[in-house]
Tab-separated table of C-alpha atoms in Angstrom:
chain	number	residue	atom	x	y	z
P	161	MET	CA	26.643	-16.681	26.888
P	162	TYR	CA	23.821	-16.436	24.367
P	163	LEU	CA	22.034	-13.775	26.397
P	164	PHE	CA	25.223	-11.721	26.492
P	165	MET	CA	25.656	-12.111	22.721
P	166	PHE	CA	22.071	-10.998	22.129
P	167	LYS	CA	22.517	-7.889	24.266
P	168	GLN	CA	25.882	-7.091	22.716
P	169	PHE	CA	24.587	-7.419	19.159
P	170	LEU	CA	21.386	-5.494	19.834
P	171	ARG	CA	23.449	-2.531	21.039
P	172	THR	CA	25.192	-2.184	17.673
P	173	GLY	CA	24.024	0.462	15.223
P	174	THR	CA	24.009	-2.045	12.361
P	175	CYS	CA	21.544	-4.269	14.196
P	176	ARG	CA	19.187	-1.487	15.217
P	177	LEU	CA	19.224	0.237	11.845
P	178	GLY	CA	18.891	-3.007	9.891
P	179	LEU	CA	16.065	-4.439	11.980
P	180	GLY	CA	14.255	-1.114	12.043
P	181	LEU	CA	14.496	-0.627	8.291
P	182	VAL	CA	13.350	-4.146	7.434
P	183	LEU	CA	10.546	-3.930	9.997
P	184	PHE	CA	9.390	-0.695	8.373
P	185	LEU	CA	9.533	-2.195	4.872
P	186	GLY	CA	7.740	-5.309	6.110
P	187	LEU	CA	4.886	-3.279	7.569
P	188	ILE	CA	4.665	-1.248	4.356
P	189	SER	CA	4.456	-4.509	2.398
P	190	ILE	CA	1.560	-5.668	4.583
P	191	ILE	CA	-0.241	-2.370	3.981
P	192	THR	CA	0.370	-2.816	0.244
P	193	GLY	CA	-1.109	-6.308	0.440
P	194	LYS	CA	-4.124	-5.021	2.351
P	195	GLN	CA	-4.731	-2.363	-0.288
P	196	PHE	CA	-4.496	-5.025	-2.983
P	197	LEU	CA	-7.079	-7.181	-1.185
P	198	ASN	CA	-9.374	-4.185	-0.723
P	199	ASP	CA	-9.181	-3.398	-4.441
P	200	GLN	CA	-9.957	-7.010	-5.352
P	201	GLU	CA	-12.865	-7.212	-2.912
P	202	LYS	CA	-14.254	-3.902	-4.145
P	203	VAL	CA	-14.271	-5.124	-7.731
P	204	ALA	CA	-15.823	-8.464	-6.752
P	205	SER	CA	-18.542	-6.783	-4.695
P	206	GLU	CA	-19.486	-4.374	-7.476
P	207	VAL	CA	-19.838	-6.896	-10.288
P	208	VAL	CA	-23.122	-8.341	-8.967
P	209	GLU	CA	-24.937	-5.023	-8.973
P	210	ARG	CA	-23.306	-3.884	-12.196
P	211	GLN	CA	-24.279	-7.021	-14.089
P	212	LEU	CA	-27.913	-6.734	-12.984
P	213	ASP	CA	-28.011	-3.073	-14.028
P	214	HIS	CA	-26.262	-3.903	-17.294
P	215	ILE	CA	-28.840	-6.567	-18.167
P	216	LYS	CA	-31.862	-4.458	-17.157
P	217	ARG	CA	-30.647	-1.425	-19.086
P	218	ASN	CA	-30.126	-3.364	-22.318
P	219	ILE	CA	-33.434	-5.225	-21.999
P	220	GLU	CA	-35.220	-1.863	-21.969
P	221	PHE	CA	-33.861	-1.095	-25.449
P	222	HIS	CA	-33.728	-4.525	-27.116
P	223	SER	CA	-36.334	-6.712	-25.418
P	224	ASP	CA	-37.994	-7.720	-28.716
P	225	ASP	CA	-34.809	-8.909	-30.431
P	226	LEU	CA	-32.871	-11.457	-28.379
P	227	GLY	CA	-30.095	-11.755	-30.958
P	228	LEU	CA	-29.446	-8.022	-30.843
P	229	LEU	CA	-29.747	-7.958	-27.048
P	230	LEU	CA	-27.094	-10.651	-26.655
P	231	TYR	CA	-24.822	-8.800	-29.035
P	232	TYR	CA	-24.473	-6.201	-26.280
P	233	LEU	CA	-24.793	-8.253	-23.091
P	234	LYS	CA	-21.720	-9.291	-21.113
P	235	PHE	CA	-21.611	-12.018	-18.480
P	236	THR	CA	-19.157	-11.922	-15.610
P	237	LEU	CA	-16.656	-14.499	-14.421
P	238	VAL	CA	-14.600	-13.696	-11.293
P	239	ASN	CA	-11.292	-15.288	-10.314
P	240	GLU	CA	-11.528	-15.545	-6.534
P	241	HIS	CA	-8.448	-14.726	-4.478
P	242	ASP	CA	-6.958	-16.176	-1.326
P	243	PRO	CA	-5.864	-13.745	1.434
P	244	LEU	CA	-2.386	-15.254	0.963
P	245	SER	CA	-2.290	-13.486	-2.406
P	246	ALA	CA	-1.615	-10.257	-0.499
P	247	LEU	CA	1.738	-11.705	0.610
P	248	ALA	CA	2.829	-12.618	-2.910
P	249	ILE	CA	0.834	-10.621	-5.460
P	250	GLY	CA	2.676	-12.228	-8.375
P	251	GLN	CA	0.851	-11.626	-11.665
P	252	LYS	CA	-2.484	-10.760	-10.074
P	253	ASP	CA	-1.906	-7.048	-10.641
P	254	LEU	CA	-1.292	-7.642	-14.359
P	255	ASN	CA	-3.792	-10.343	-15.284
P	256	PRO	CA	-7.479	-9.457	-14.902
P	257	SER	CA	-9.364	-11.133	-12.078
P	258	VAL	CA	-12.726	-10.357	-13.698
P	259	GLN	CA	-13.773	-11.358	-17.207
P	260	HIS	CA	-16.769	-9.696	-18.875
P	261	VAL	CA	-17.637	-12.087	-21.682
P	262	LYS	CA	-20.045	-11.746	-24.595
P	263	ILE	CA	-21.239	-14.789	-26.526
P	264	LEU	CA	-19.353	-13.497	-29.577
P	265	THR	CA	-15.834	-14.596	-30.573
P	266	LEU	CA	-13.895	-15.305	-27.392
P	267	GLU	CA	-10.172	-15.057	-28.177
P	268	GLY	CA	-10.185	-11.275	-28.381
P	269	GLN	CA	-12.059	-11.014	-25.086
P	270	LYS	CA	-9.899	-13.337	-22.960
P	271	TYR	CA	-6.899	-11.048	-22.952
P	272	ASP	CA	-8.619	-7.761	-22.168
P	273	THR	CA	-6.759	-6.400	-19.142
P	274	ASP	CA	-7.834	-4.068	-16.373
P	275	LEU	CA	-6.883	-0.417	-16.493
P	276	VAL	CA	-3.772	-0.067	-14.343
P	277	ASN	CA	-1.098	2.523	-13.752
P	278	PRO	CA	1.811	1.517	-16.072
P	279	THR	CA	4.299	3.136	-13.701
P	280	LYS	CA	3.115	0.835	-10.927
P	281	LEU	CA	3.606	-2.177	-13.189
P	282	LEU	CA	7.123	-0.969	-13.993
P	283	TYR	CA	8.187	-0.798	-10.356
P	284	GLY	CA	6.163	-3.786	-9.180
P	285	ASN	CA	4.642	-4.346	-5.762
P	286	LEU	CA	6.344	-4.155	-2.396
P	287	ASP	CA	4.698	-7.263	-0.984
P	288	LEU	CA	6.044	-9.458	1.797
P	289	SER	CA	7.547	-11.945	-0.661
P	290	PHE	CA	9.634	-9.099	-2.111
P	291	VAL	CA	10.915	-8.167	1.341
P	292	LEU	CA	11.807	-11.784	2.117
P	293	ILE	CA	13.488	-12.510	-1.210
P	294	TYR	CA	15.307	-9.229	-1.873
P	295	VAL	CA	15.739	-7.378	1.415
P	296	PHE	CA	16.335	-10.116	3.983
P	297	PRO	CA	19.482	-11.419	2.194
P	298	LEU	CA	20.947	-7.905	2.313
P	299	LEU	CA	20.269	-7.755	6.034
P	300	ILE	CA	21.893	-11.171	6.494
P	301	ILE	CA	24.954	-9.936	4.616
P	302	ALA	CA	25.129	-6.816	6.787
P	303	PHE	CA	24.855	-8.926	9.955
P	304	THR	CA	27.372	-11.626	9.042
P	305	PHE	CA	30.038	-10.359	6.632
P	306	ASN	CA	32.433	-9.438	9.479
P	307	LEU	CA	31.420	-12.157	11.907
P	308	ARG	CA	35.012	-13.347	12.301
P	309	SER	CA	37.071	-10.749	10.458
P	310	GLU	CA	35.902	-8.004	12.838
P	311	GLU	CA	37.415	-9.916	15.763
P	312	GLU	CA	40.699	-10.294	13.899
P	313	GLU	CA	40.816	-6.677	12.720
P	314	THR	CA	40.178	-5.345	16.234
P	315	GLY	CA	42.729	-7.727	17.745
P	316	THR	CA	40.278	-9.634	19.955
P	317	TRP	CA	40.342	-12.933	18.064
P	318	LYS	CA	43.369	-14.215	19.949
P	319	ILE	CA	41.640	-13.487	23.244
P	320	VAL	CA	38.536	-15.315	22.009
P	321	SER	CA	40.687	-18.261	20.924
P	322	VAL	CA	42.197	-18.506	24.392
P	323	MET	CA	38.967	-18.054	26.360
P	324	SER	CA	36.665	-20.110	24.127
P	325	LYS	CA	36.780	-23.893	24.181
P	326	SER	CA	36.014	-23.988	20.455
P	327	ASN	CA	36.459	-21.247	17.862
P	328	LEU	CA	33.913	-22.952	15.634
P	329	LYS	CA	31.335	-23.085	18.406
P	330	PHE	CA	31.905	-19.391	19.096
P	331	LEU	CA	31.284	-18.468	15.435
P	332	LEU	CA	28.234	-20.701	15.223
P	333	SER	CA	26.858	-19.092	18.388
P	334	LYS	CA	27.209	-15.623	16.867
P	335	LEU	CA	25.613	-16.864	13.659
P	336	LEU	CA	22.756	-18.460	15.597
P	337	VAL	CA	22.057	-15.199	17.430
P	338	ARG	CA	21.609	-13.399	14.116
P	339	LEU	CA	19.511	-16.214	12.680
P	340	ILE	CA	17.175	-16.181	15.681
P	341	LEU	CA	16.723	-12.409	15.444
P	342	LEU	CA	15.810	-12.559	11.763
P	343	VAL	CA	13.472	-15.509	12.226
P	344	LEU	CA	11.769	-13.620	15.051
P	345	LEU	CA	11.452	-10.590	12.779
P	346	MET	CA	9.976	-12.693	9.977
P	347	SER	CA	7.623	-14.390	12.455
P	348	PHE	CA	6.453	-11.030	13.775
P	349	LEU	CA	5.768	-9.736	10.262
P	350	TYR	CA	3.925	-12.920	9.366
P	351	LEU	CA	1.839	-12.733	12.538
P	352	VAL	CA	0.909	-9.115	11.819
P	353	ALA	CA	0.078	-10.041	8.223
P	354	SER	CA	-2.110	-12.929	9.393
P	355	ILE	CA	-4.106	-10.589	11.624
P	356	VAL	CA	-4.355	-7.662	9.208
P	357	LEU	CA	-5.057	-9.764	6.115
P	358	ASN	CA	-7.262	-12.309	7.916
P	359	ILE	CA	-5.146	-15.275	6.841
P	360	SER	CA	-6.392	-18.552	8.235
P	361	TRP	CA	-3.830	-21.079	9.428
P	362	GLY	CA	-3.511	-24.203	7.336
P	363	GLU	CA	-1.048	-26.145	5.243
P	364	LEU	CA	-0.558	-23.396	2.671
P	365	SER	CA	-0.057	-20.588	5.192
P	366	PHE	CA	2.384	-22.765	7.138
P	367	ALA	CA	4.172	-23.641	3.888
P	368	PHE	CA	4.666	-19.929	3.133
P	369	PHE	CA	6.402	-19.472	6.485
P	370	VAL	CA	8.552	-22.602	6.083
P	371	VAL	CA	9.708	-21.649	2.581
P	372	GLY	CA	10.684	-18.195	3.866
P	373	PHE	CA	12.588	-19.731	6.785
P	374	VAL	CA	14.495	-22.199	4.574
P	375	TYR	CA	15.354	-19.382	2.133
P	376	ILE	CA	16.807	-17.337	5.003
P	377	LEU	CA	18.737	-20.399	6.177
P	378	PHE	CA	20.208	-20.745	2.673
P	379	TRP	CA	21.672	-17.246	2.856
P	380	PHE	CA	23.117	-17.920	6.291
P	381	ALA	CA	24.790	-21.057	4.905
P	382	LEU	CA	26.252	-19.052	2.024
P	383	SER	CA	27.461	-16.316	4.383
P	384	PHE	CA	29.029	-18.842	6.747
P	385	TRP	CA	31.040	-20.319	3.866
P	386	ILE	CA	32.448	-16.906	2.973
P	387	ILE	CA	33.224	-16.253	6.661
P	388	SER	CA	35.082	-19.558	6.919
P	389	LEU	CA	37.544	-18.455	4.225
P	390	LYS	CA	39.221	-16.155	6.799
P	391	ARG	CA	39.375	-13.129	4.504
P	392	ALA	CA	39.079	-9.423	5.312
P	393	SER	CA	35.728	-7.758	5.952
P	394	ASN	CA	35.874	-5.793	2.688
P	395	PHE	CA	36.438	-9.002	0.720
P	396	ASN	CA	33.573	-10.772	2.495
P	397	ALA	CA	31.173	-7.894	1.880
P	398	LEU	CA	32.150	-7.617	-1.790
P	399	VAL	CA	31.786	-11.349	-2.456
P	400	LEU	CA	28.467	-11.632	-0.613
P	401	LEU	CA	27.021	-8.625	-2.428
P	402	SER	CA	28.214	-10.135	-5.699
P	403	PHE	CA	26.387	-13.351	-4.840
P	404	TRP	CA	23.262	-11.337	-3.997
P	405	LEU	CA	23.458	-9.470	-7.308
P	406	MET	CA	24.020	-12.683	-9.247
P	407	LEU	CA	21.418	-14.877	-7.505
P	408	VAL	CA	18.680	-12.295	-6.962
P	409	ILE	CA	18.985	-9.888	-9.911
P	410	LEU	CA	21.073	-11.237	-12.786
P	411	SER	CA	20.275	-14.960	-12.845
P	412	PRO	CA	16.454	-14.576	-13.003
P	413	SER	CA	16.864	-12.014	-15.801
P	414	VAL	CA	19.211	-14.284	-17.748
P	415	VAL	CA	16.895	-17.281	-17.309
P	416	ASN	CA	13.915	-15.227	-18.488
P	417	THR	CA	15.848	-14.060	-21.565
P	418	ILE	CA	16.948	-17.600	-22.430
P	419	ILE	CA	13.436	-19.007	-22.078
P	420	THR	CA	11.886	-16.166	-24.091
P	421	ASN	CA	14.338	-16.713	-26.955
P	422	ARG	CA	14.124	-20.490	-26.778
P	423	LEU	CA	10.322	-20.594	-26.749
P	424	PRO	CA	8.966	-17.617	-28.706
P	425	VAL	CA	5.193	-17.304	-28.852
P	426	PRO	CA	4.258	-15.820	-32.241
P	427	GLU	CA	0.832	-17.410	-31.737
P	428	ALA	CA	-0.017	-14.505	-29.425
P	429	LEU	CA	-0.435	-12.405	-32.579
P	430	THR	CA	-1.473	-15.043	-35.103
P	431	THR	CA	-4.308	-16.239	-32.852
P	432	MET	CA	-5.922	-12.811	-32.935
P	433	ILE	CA	-5.383	-12.463	-36.687
P	434	ARG	CA	-6.830	-15.895	-37.464
P	435	GLN	CA	-9.810	-15.264	-35.199
P	436	ARG	CA	-10.581	-11.900	-36.830
P	437	ASP	CA	-10.060	-13.190	-40.363
P	438	GLY	CA	-12.035	-16.332	-39.615
P	439	TYR	CA	-15.019	-14.171	-38.709
P	440	HIS	CA	-14.745	-11.240	-41.133
P	441	GLN	CA	-14.133	-13.373	-44.224
P	442	LYS	CA	-17.444	-15.123	-43.635
P	443	TRP	CA	-19.273	-11.967	-44.663
P	444	ASP	CA	-18.063	-12.535	-48.242
P	445	MET	CA	-18.768	-16.280	-48.301
P	446	ASP	CA	-21.994	-18.114	-49.023
P	447	LYS	CA	-24.091	-18.706	-45.933
P	448	ARG	CA	-24.656	-22.382	-46.586
P	449	GLY	CA	-20.930	-23.164	-46.379
P	450	THR	CA	-20.738	-21.275	-43.095
P	451	MET	CA	-23.735	-23.091	-41.655
P	452	GLU	CA	-22.420	-26.512	-42.693
P	453	LYS	CA	-19.217	-25.904	-40.743
P	454	PHE	CA	-21.246	-24.654	-37.782
P	455	TYR	CA	-23.474	-27.735	-37.810
P	456	ASP	CA	-20.387	-29.942	-37.924
P	457	SER	CA	-19.546	-28.508	-34.501
P	458	TYR	CA	-23.132	-28.486	-33.191
P	459	PRO	CA	-25.246	-31.060	-35.040
P	460	GLN	CA	-28.044	-30.622	-32.469
P	461	PHE	CA	-28.847	-27.230	-34.059
P	462	GLU	CA	-29.132	-28.512	-37.633
P	463	THR	CA	-32.917	-28.563	-37.291
P	464	TYR	CA	-32.874	-24.763	-37.582
P	465	GLY	CA	-31.960	-25.185	-41.241
P	466	TYR	CA	-30.181	-22.802	-43.581
P	467	PRO	CA	-30.972	-19.079	-43.777
P	468	PRO	CA	-31.588	-17.509	-47.202
P	469	GLU	CA	-28.520	-16.150	-48.985
P	470	GLU	CA	-30.036	-12.691	-49.116
P	471	GLY	CA	-30.663	-10.648	-46.009
P	472	PHE	CA	-29.439	-10.900	-42.428
P	473	SER	CA	-29.970	-13.745	-39.968
P	474	TRP	CA	-28.860	-14.069	-36.332
P	475	LEU	CA	-28.450	-17.797	-36.887
P	476	TRP	CA	-25.863	-17.083	-39.569
P	477	TYR	CA	-24.272	-14.241	-37.598
P	478	TYR	CA	-23.604	-16.268	-34.447
P	479	ALA	CA	-22.400	-19.175	-36.580
P	480	MET	CA	-19.811	-16.797	-38.082
P	481	GLN	CA	-18.782	-15.690	-34.608
P	482	HIS	CA	-18.252	-19.272	-33.489
P	483	LEU	CA	-16.237	-20.164	-36.592
P	484	GLY	CA	-13.917	-17.244	-35.891
P	485	ASP	CA	-12.907	-19.018	-32.679
P	486	GLU	CA	-12.809	-22.409	-34.404
P	487	GLU	CA	-10.371	-21.244	-37.059
P	488	SER	CA	-8.015	-19.814	-34.438
P	489	ARG	CA	-8.312	-22.810	-32.101
P	490	GLU	CA	-5.092	-24.455	-33.292
P	491	GLU	CA	-3.064	-21.284	-32.688
P	492	SER	CA	-4.775	-20.766	-29.327
P	493	LEU	CA	-3.926	-24.288	-28.160
P	494	SER	CA	-0.372	-23.903	-29.443
P	495	MET	CA	0.007	-20.642	-27.514
P	496	ARG	CA	-1.250	-22.239	-24.313
P	497	THR	CA	1.095	-25.193	-24.814
P	498	LYS	CA	4.103	-22.934	-25.286
P	499	ILE	CA	3.226	-20.842	-22.254
P	500	MET	CA	2.984	-24.028	-20.206
P	501	GLN	CA	6.347	-25.118	-21.601
P	502	ARG	CA	7.796	-21.775	-20.545
P	503	ALA	CA	6.395	-22.210	-17.056
P	504	ASN	CA	7.757	-25.752	-16.735
P	505	LEU	CA	11.167	-24.747	-18.079
P	506	SER	CA	11.256	-21.825	-15.634
P	507	ARG	CA	10.686	-24.235	-12.761
P	508	LYS	CA	13.524	-26.465	-13.929
P	509	TRP	CA	15.958	-23.554	-14.145
P	510	ALA	CA	14.686	-22.117	-10.871
P	511	LYS	CA	15.985	-25.156	-8.990
P	512	PHE	CA	19.448	-23.628	-9.453
P	513	VAL	CA	18.383	-20.040	-8.642
P	514	PRO	CA	17.134	-19.857	-5.020
P	515	SER	CA	15.452	-16.463	-5.334
P	516	MET	CA	13.552	-17.490	-8.452
P	517	HIS	CA	12.596	-20.851	-6.952
P	518	THR	CA	11.344	-19.186	-3.773
P	519	GLN	CA	9.300	-16.621	-5.712
P	520	LEU	CA	7.634	-19.359	-7.757
P	521	ALA	CA	6.905	-21.308	-4.563
P	522	PHE	CA	5.355	-18.214	-2.947
P	523	ASN	CA	3.221	-17.581	-6.050
P	524	ASP	CA	2.018	-21.185	-6.097
P	525	ILE	CA	1.096	-21.040	-2.422
P	526	ALA	CA	-0.743	-17.738	-2.859
P	527	GLY	CA	-2.408	-18.764	-6.131
P	528	THR	CA	-1.010	-15.757	-8.002
P	529	GLY	CA	1.223	-17.452	-10.545
P	530	LEU	CA	0.913	-18.061	-14.257
P	531	ILE	CA	-0.684	-21.488	-13.821
P	532	ASN	CA	-3.578	-19.963	-11.884
P	533	HIS	CA	-4.249	-17.490	-14.692
P	534	LEU	CA	-4.067	-20.195	-17.363
P	535	ASN	CA	-6.586	-22.245	-15.393
P	536	PHE	CA	-8.808	-19.167	-15.164
P	537	LEU	CA	-8.614	-18.674	-18.944
P	538	GLN	CA	-9.448	-22.336	-19.467
P	539	HIS	CA	-12.486	-21.946	-17.218
P	540	THR	CA	-13.407	-18.850	-19.238
P	541	ASN	CA	-13.590	-21.079	-22.319
P	542	THR	CA	-15.990	-23.421	-20.526
P	543	PHE	CA	-18.052	-20.520	-19.173
P	544	HIS	CA	-18.318	-18.984	-22.637
P	545	GLU	CA	-19.301	-22.329	-24.178
P	546	ASN	CA	-22.023	-23.029	-21.613
P	547	THR	CA	-23.469	-19.534	-21.951
P	548	ARG	CA	-23.586	-19.755	-25.745
P	549	LEU	CA	-25.235	-23.166	-25.738
P	550	TYR	CA	-27.923	-21.887	-23.374
P	551	PHE	CA	-28.812	-18.914	-25.574
P	552	TYR	CA	-28.385	-20.374	-29.063
P	553	PRO	CA	-31.748	-22.226	-29.168
P	554	LYS	CA	-33.579	-19.134	-27.940
P	555	ILE	CA	-31.856	-16.887	-30.489
P	556	PHE	CA	-32.309	-19.311	-33.393
P	557	SER	CA	-36.018	-19.694	-32.633
P	558	ASN	CA	-36.434	-15.880	-32.692
P	559	GLY	CA	-37.104	-15.644	-28.979
P	560	THR	CA	-37.440	-12.463	-26.955
P	561	ALA	CA	-36.084	-11.281	-23.623
P	562	GLU	CA	-39.218	-12.595	-21.922
P	563	ASP	CA	-38.192	-16.155	-22.798
P	564	VAL	CA	-35.116	-15.971	-20.559
P	565	ASP	CA	-34.914	-16.272	-16.789
P	566	TRP	CA	-32.442	-13.426	-16.274
P	567	ASP	CA	-32.261	-13.888	-12.499
P	568	GLN	CA	-30.020	-16.918	-12.965
P	569	PHE	CA	-27.335	-14.860	-14.684
P	570	LYS	CA	-25.299	-13.692	-11.761
P	571	PRO	CA	-21.495	-13.470	-11.691
P	572	VAL	CA	-19.823	-16.884	-11.640
P	573	TYR	CA	-16.876	-17.343	-9.291
P	574	PHE	CA	-13.868	-19.431	-10.240
P	575	GLU	CA	-11.822	-20.992	-7.450
P	576	ASP	CA	-8.669	-22.732	-8.580
P	577	GLU	CA	-8.428	-26.199	-7.082
P	578	ARG	CA	-4.888	-26.139	-5.739
P	579	SER	CA	-3.556	-29.492	-4.645
P	580	SER	CA	-1.676	-29.887	-1.374
P	581	PHE	CA	1.728	-28.255	-1.150
P	582	ASP	CA	4.597	-30.196	-2.737
P	583	TRP	CA	6.942	-30.121	0.244
P	584	LEU	CA	9.742	-32.175	-1.282
P	585	GLY	CA	9.663	-30.470	-4.669
P	586	ASN	CA	9.785	-26.994	-3.147
P	587	LEU	CA	12.202	-27.564	-0.260
P	588	ILE	CA	14.777	-29.979	-1.699
P	589	PRO	CA	16.457	-27.403	-4.029
P	590	LEU	CA	16.892	-24.931	-1.147
P	591	CYS	CA	17.970	-27.625	1.306
P	592	THR	CA	20.495	-28.908	-1.231
P	593	GLY	CA	22.017	-25.433	-1.409
P	594	ILE	CA	22.145	-25.247	2.391
P	595	VAL	CA	23.909	-28.608	2.678
P	596	PHE	CA	26.280	-27.678	-0.149
P	597	PHE	CA	27.457	-24.416	1.409
P	598	PHE	CA	27.678	-25.831	4.915
P	599	GLY	CA	29.746	-28.644	3.389
P	600	LEU	CA	32.086	-26.110	1.777
P	601	SER	CA	32.260	-24.319	5.121
P	602	GLY	CA	33.307	-27.559	6.798
P	603	LEU	CA	36.128	-28.039	4.296
P	604	SER	CA	37.298	-24.452	4.745
P	605	ILE	CA	37.211	-24.740	8.535
P	606	ARG	CA	39.230	-27.956	8.398
P	607	ASN	CA	41.898	-26.215	6.311
P	608	ASN	CA	41.913	-22.789	7.983
P	609	MET	CA	41.092	-23.399	11.622
C-alpha cells in the first residue's frame, strides 16, 4: 500500500513542483554557504602576509621611535569558523571575523565592521537554515492541507471508508508518505552540503540534522491537527498559512520589538563618548594626575616615574590612551551585560516560537550566534591587554624597533570553546509542541471520526 501511495503522490504536479523548487533552493543555499566559507578563508589566508608587510613597511619609516611605530601598527586577531557556519550564517556576515587592533584605546576599535554590501544585509542570506525554517513549512502545508478534504470533495472518501480497515490509519499512512519524502529531501541536501562544505560528522553536525528533523515533525503535527478538524481545503490552507505567518514572520518580529524596548542599550553610545572624553580631556590635565591613575592600574610600571609637565612623552601618551578605556569600562561592562540579558530573554521567548527557537539552535551549533561574537570581543580585550603589556616596558624605556622580536607577532586565532550540544534544552520545546498538536488531533479525531 505504501509503495502505491508513493507512486500516486509522486505523479502529482504539486509534489513534483514542490520538491523540485525546494531542491533548487536547497542547492542554491549550499552554494551560498560555500561562497561564504571561501570569503572567510580568503580573508584568513591573507592576514598573515598582510600583517608581515604592514609591520615591515612601518619599521622602515619609524624604526628609531618605538612609541611612534606602535601608534601605527595593528595586530590581527581572527575568529575561526566551523564549516557548519555555512549552513547557518547567522550574524557572521554582520560581525567582523577579523580584528585589527592597535595598542591605543580599544572600545572604538572593537566595533569596526567589515565593508559589506548593505543591500545584502537587508535581504539576508539564503543558507540551508533559512530553507529549513521558512521554506520547508510551506512545502508541508502544500502537501498536507487537503490530505482528507480532497477525498471528501472528490467523493472518494466514502469508498476509502468502506475499503480501509481504519480511516485514521489511512490518513496517517498518507501523512507518513509525505514525511518520508521531505526527510529524504532534507537528508539529500545535508549529504550534499557535507560533501561540498567538507563538514565532518560529529555530535554538532548530527545535532543540526536532528533539530531540522524535529522542526519538520512539528509542522506535520500542526498540519495533522488542522486536517483532523474535517474542514474544507480552502479553510485548511488559510489556517495553516496563517500559522506560518504568525510563527515564522510575526512572532519573531514581535519578540524582537518587545526585547528591544524592554532592554534598551544606551551604553552603545555612552561607551564611545566616555572613552573619547576620557582620553581627550587628559590633554588639558596635569600629567602627574594622569600618571597616578595609570600607576594605580599598573603599579609595576611606577619605576618609570613621572614625565615633566612641559613637552611630550610616550609614557604619558599611552597612559592617557589606557585611561580612556578605564573611564568607559563601566559603560562597556553594562552594555555587555544588557546584550547578554537580551540574548537570554530571547531564548526564553523562543521556547514558544518554534522558528525562532530552531534558528537559535542552528546558530549555536554552527557557532554563528551572538554569544560567539561576545566571546570573540572578550578575547579581543585579553589580546589587546597582553599586547600592550608586552610593549609598554620597551616604549617607556625609549626602545627601538630592534629591541622587538617581530617574528612572534603573527595573527592570533580565536576558537570558541563550545560545550557539547544541549539535547534536552533544544529539543524539549519542539517535542512539547509536537505532543501538544498530536494530542489536539487525537481529541478532534475522537469527536469527528
